Short mmCIF file of C-alpha atoms in Angstrom, two decimals:
data_model
loop_
_atom_site.label_atom_id
_atom_site.label_comp_id
_atom_site.label_asym_id
_atom_site.label_seq_id
_atom_site.Cartn_x
_atom_site.Cartn_y
_atom_site.Cartn_z
CA ALA C 1199 1.12 30.85 14.13
CA LEU C 1200 0.81 29.55 10.83
CA ASN C 1201 5.22 28.05 10.92
CA VAL C 1202 5.14 26.16 7.82
CA ALA C 1203 9.53 26.53 8.14
CA GLY C 1204 9.44 25.06 10.86
CA THR C 1205 7.32 22.16 10.86
CA ALA C 1206 9.88 21.58 8.15
CA ARG C 1207 13.28 22.05 10.01
CA LEU C 1208 11.79 20.19 12.66
CA VAL C 1209 10.78 16.99 9.84
CA TRP C 1210 14.14 17.75 7.93
CA HIS C 1211 16.59 18.49 11.93
CA THR C 1212 14.88 14.80 13.47
CA PRO C 1213 16.25 11.98 11.35
CA ASN C 1214 13.50 9.12 12.33
CA LEU C 1215 10.95 11.82 11.95
CA LEU C 1216 12.32 12.20 8.12
CA SER C 1217 12.56 8.28 7.47
CA LEU C 1218 9.08 7.72 8.24
CA CYS C 1219 7.92 10.23 6.26
CA LEU C 1220 9.62 8.23 3.10
CA ILE C 1221 8.43 4.75 4.67
CA GLY C 1222 5.22 5.91 4.40
CA VAL C 1223 5.48 7.71 0.73
CA LEU C 1224 7.51 3.97 -0.45
CA ILE C 1225 4.57 2.17 1.03
CA ALA C 1226 1.15 4.25 -0.10
CA THR C 1227 2.73 4.83 -3.17
CA PRO C 1228 3.21 1.50 -5.10
CA GLU C 1229 -0.24 0.25 -2.94
CA ILE C 1230 -2.36 3.75 -4.90
CA ALA C 1231 -1.49 2.26 -8.33
CA GLU C 1232 -2.88 -1.58 -7.90
CA GLN C 1233 -5.93 0.19 -6.36
CA CYS C 1234 -5.91 2.04 -10.46
CA VAL C 1235 -4.74 -0.58 -12.33
CA MET C 1236 -5.91 -3.90 -10.44
CA PRO C 1237 -9.61 -3.87 -12.00
CA GLN C 1238 -8.48 -3.96 -15.13
CA PHE C 1239 -5.74 -6.60 -14.20
CA VAL C 1240 -7.87 -8.94 -13.18
CA PHE C 1241 -11.28 -8.47 -15.57
CA GLN C 1242 -8.94 -9.10 -18.24
CA ASP C 1243 -6.96 -12.17 -16.09
CA PHE C 1244 -10.48 -13.67 -16.24
CA ASP C 1245 -11.49 -12.77 -19.35
CA ILE C 1246 -14.94 -10.93 -17.76
CA MET C 1247 -14.78 -7.44 -19.61
CA GLY C 1248 -17.80 -7.57 -21.68
CA SER C 1249 -19.89 -9.37 -18.60
CA PRO C 1250 -21.78 -6.31 -16.11
CA GLY C 1251 -23.52 -9.18 -14.27
CA LEU C 1252 -19.39 -11.55 -13.48
CA ILE C 1253 -17.80 -8.10 -12.85
CA GLU C 1254 -19.61 -6.98 -10.93
CA GLN C 1255 -20.09 -10.80 -8.74
CA ILE C 1256 -15.24 -10.52 -8.83
CA THR C 1257 -16.04 -6.59 -7.32
CA ILE C 1258 -18.22 -7.57 -4.48
CA VAL C 1259 -15.70 -10.66 -3.56
CA SER C 1260 -12.74 -8.44 -3.91
CA THR C 1261 -13.72 -5.54 -1.41
CA TYR C 1262 -15.65 -7.00 0.49
CA VAL C 1263 -12.88 -10.21 1.63
CA SER C 1264 -10.30 -7.52 1.83
CA THR C 1265 -12.64 -5.14 3.85
CA ALA C 1266 -12.80 -8.36 6.79
CA ALA C 1267 -9.44 -9.00 6.15
CA ALA C 1268 -8.18 -5.42 6.55
CA ALA C 1269 -10.40 -5.80 10.39
CA ALA C 1270 -8.59 -8.70 11.37
CA PHE C 1271 -5.03 -7.15 10.15
CA PHE C 1272 -5.34 -4.54 12.55
CA ALA C 1273 -6.76 -6.65 15.21
CA LEU C 1274 -3.14 -8.45 14.71
CA ALA C 1275 -0.88 -6.01 14.36
CA GLY C 1276 -1.89 -4.66 17.45
CA GLY C 1277 -0.82 -7.97 19.13
CA ALA C 1278 2.58 -8.15 17.21
CA THR C 1279 3.26 -5.05 17.99
CA ARG C 1280 2.48 -5.63 21.82
CA ARG C 1281 4.54 -8.47 21.51
CA ILE C 1282 8.03 -7.56 19.26
CA GLY C 1283 7.77 -3.83 19.94
CA LEU C 1284 7.31 -0.93 16.61
CA VAL C 1285 10.68 -1.01 15.35
CA PRO C 1286 11.09 -4.97 15.15
CA PHE C 1287 6.77 -4.94 13.46
CA VAL C 1288 7.37 -2.50 10.66
CA ARG C 1289 11.40 -4.33 9.73
CA VAL C 1290 8.81 -7.78 9.57
CA LEU C 1291 6.03 -5.62 8.29
CA VAL C 1292 7.94 -4.37 5.16
CA PRO C 1293 9.01 -7.30 3.24
CA VAL C 1294 5.27 -8.92 4.05
CA THR C 1295 3.65 -5.91 2.20
CA ALA C 1296 6.69 -6.32 -1.00
CA ALA C 1297 5.60 -9.89 -0.61
CA ALA C 1298 2.00 -9.69 -0.79
CA GLN C 1299 2.19 -7.08 -3.45
CA LEU C 1300 3.23 -9.63 -6.11
CA LEU C 1301 -0.26 -12.10 -4.98
CA PRO C 1302 -2.05 -10.85 -8.30
CA LEU C 1303 0.86 -12.57 -9.77
CA LEU C 1304 -0.85 -15.47 -8.99
CA PHE C 1305 -4.18 -14.68 -11.54
CA LEU C 1306 -2.36 -15.12 -14.97
CA THR C 1307 -2.03 -18.60 -13.27
CA ALA C 1308 -5.08 -19.26 -11.80
CA PRO C 1309 -8.06 -16.59 -12.32
CA ALA C 1310 -10.65 -17.74 -10.28
CA VAL C 1311 -13.14 -16.67 -7.44
CA TRP C 1312 -10.75 -19.01 -4.58
CA CYS C 1313 -6.88 -16.80 -6.34
CA LEU C 1314 -9.25 -13.48 -6.05
CA ALA C 1315 -10.34 -14.37 -2.63
CA LEU C 1316 -6.95 -15.12 -1.93
CA VAL C 1317 -5.36 -12.37 -3.22
CA SER C 1318 -7.74 -9.96 -1.50
CA ALA C 1319 -7.69 -11.04 1.92
CA LEU C 1320 -4.69 -10.83 1.78
CA ALA C 1321 -2.86 -7.97 -0.16
CA PRO C 1322 -4.63 -5.27 2.72
CA VAL C 1323 -1.69 -6.07 4.93
CA GLY C 1324 0.14 -2.69 3.69
CA ILE C 1325 -2.94 -0.60 4.66
CA VAL C 1326 -1.20 -1.66 8.67
CA ALA C 1327 1.87 0.32 8.91
CA GLU C 1328 -0.06 2.98 9.62
CA VAL C 1329 -0.95 2.21 12.91
CA PRO C 1330 2.81 1.76 14.51
CA LEU C 1331 4.33 4.46 11.77
CA SER C 1332 2.17 6.37 13.79
CA ALA C 1333 3.05 5.90 17.15
CA LEU C 1334 7.00 5.68 15.81
CA VAL C 1335 6.09 9.42 15.29
CA SER C 1336 4.83 10.51 18.45
CA LEU C 1337 8.52 7.96 19.85
CA ALA C 1338 10.61 10.27 17.72
CA VAL C 1339 9.88 14.21 17.65
CA PRO C 1340 9.84 16.68 21.59
CA ALA C 1341 6.04 15.50 23.64
CA ALA C 1342 4.36 18.71 22.09
CA ARG C 1343 5.46 18.49 19.11
CA VAL C 1344 3.34 15.88 18.61
CA GLY C 1345 1.09 17.14 16.20
CA GLU C 1346 2.76 18.70 14.66
CA ALA C 1347 4.84 15.74 13.87
CA LEU C 1348 1.16 13.43 13.14
CA SER C 1349 0.74 16.57 10.64
CA ALA C 1350 3.66 16.21 8.49
CA VAL C 1351 3.68 12.90 7.91
CA THR C 1352 0.04 13.10 7.00
CA ALA C 1353 1.00 15.48 4.32
CA CYS C 1354 4.21 13.40 2.99
CA LYS C 1355 1.83 10.23 2.73
CA ALA C 1356 -0.92 13.35 1.49
CA VAL C 1357 1.88 12.59 -2.19
CA ALA C 1358 2.00 9.02 -2.55
CA PRO C 1359 -1.89 9.49 -4.22
CA LEU C 1360 -0.15 12.14 -6.43
CA LEU C 1361 2.15 10.05 -6.87
CA GLY C 1362 1.06 6.51 -7.63
CA ASN C 1363 -2.27 8.43 -9.96
CA PHE C 1364 0.68 10.35 -12.09
CA ALA C 1365 2.20 7.53 -12.46
CA VAL C 1366 -0.54 4.58 -13.53
CA VAL C 1367 -1.42 6.29 -17.18
CA PRO C 1368 2.72 6.84 -18.78
CA ALA C 1369 3.07 3.75 -17.06
CA ILE C 1370 0.34 1.90 -19.09
CA HIS C 1371 0.49 3.23 -22.24
CA VAL C 1372 4.58 2.99 -22.67
CA MET C 1373 3.83 -1.19 -20.96
CA GLY C 1374 0.94 -1.32 -23.19
CA PRO C 1375 -2.22 -3.15 -21.19
CA SER C 1376 -1.06 -6.56 -21.64
CA ARG C 1377 1.31 -6.63 -19.33
CA LEU C 1378 0.29 -4.42 -16.67
CA TRP C 1379 1.22 -7.16 -14.24
CA VAL C 1380 4.10 -5.67 -14.31
CA PHE C 1381 2.70 -2.93 -11.64
CA PHE C 1382 3.40 -5.59 -9.03
CA PRO C 1383 6.99 -6.32 -9.29
CA ALA C 1384 7.45 -2.90 -9.57
CA GLY C 1385 5.89 -1.62 -6.39
CA ALA C 1386 7.38 -4.30 -5.11
CA ALA C 1387 10.87 -3.54 -5.96
CA VAL C 1388 9.61 0.54 -3.88
CA ILE C 1389 7.84 -0.84 -1.18
CA LEU C 1390 11.15 -2.92 -0.35
CA LEU C 1391 13.66 0.53 -0.61
CA ALA C 1392 11.31 2.13 2.84
#
């Protein structure tokens, strides 16, 4: 039987589970907003808005480098988690993720392909949080309710794209498209709340 109220009680009455839900949302929301803003920010800072060929080149470099880096980060995260433990790893990962959120600000002073590759290589560090957070969820609840708890956390994190995407449009209208850089320190601040 479908028991949404029972799952909500599980989340609410399991303090660590509620915290893990909140951490997931606080990390994911700025990352989603950054994905929306980043292409326009890069194209403006590189001054290539009218050059489809350069836009394609920049997009390819960014996409391939970040994809390869994400795979490497997952491998490194596995080793780091085994070495220092889940909770200490997440405690280190939160400020590192916040710092990575600030990296696109480098484009303001160095709009070059090497800088794009560097930022693209370091930016995906935040997605690594998924693995230790899921493992911590499994430890925070009774064994018979792990699947339910993981589903609840996933449902909470599903709110992040909604929040991140809905925040972008009004924020751009308030700040103006020339101040997209504000998204990055704001996102870092939200991540640090985790």
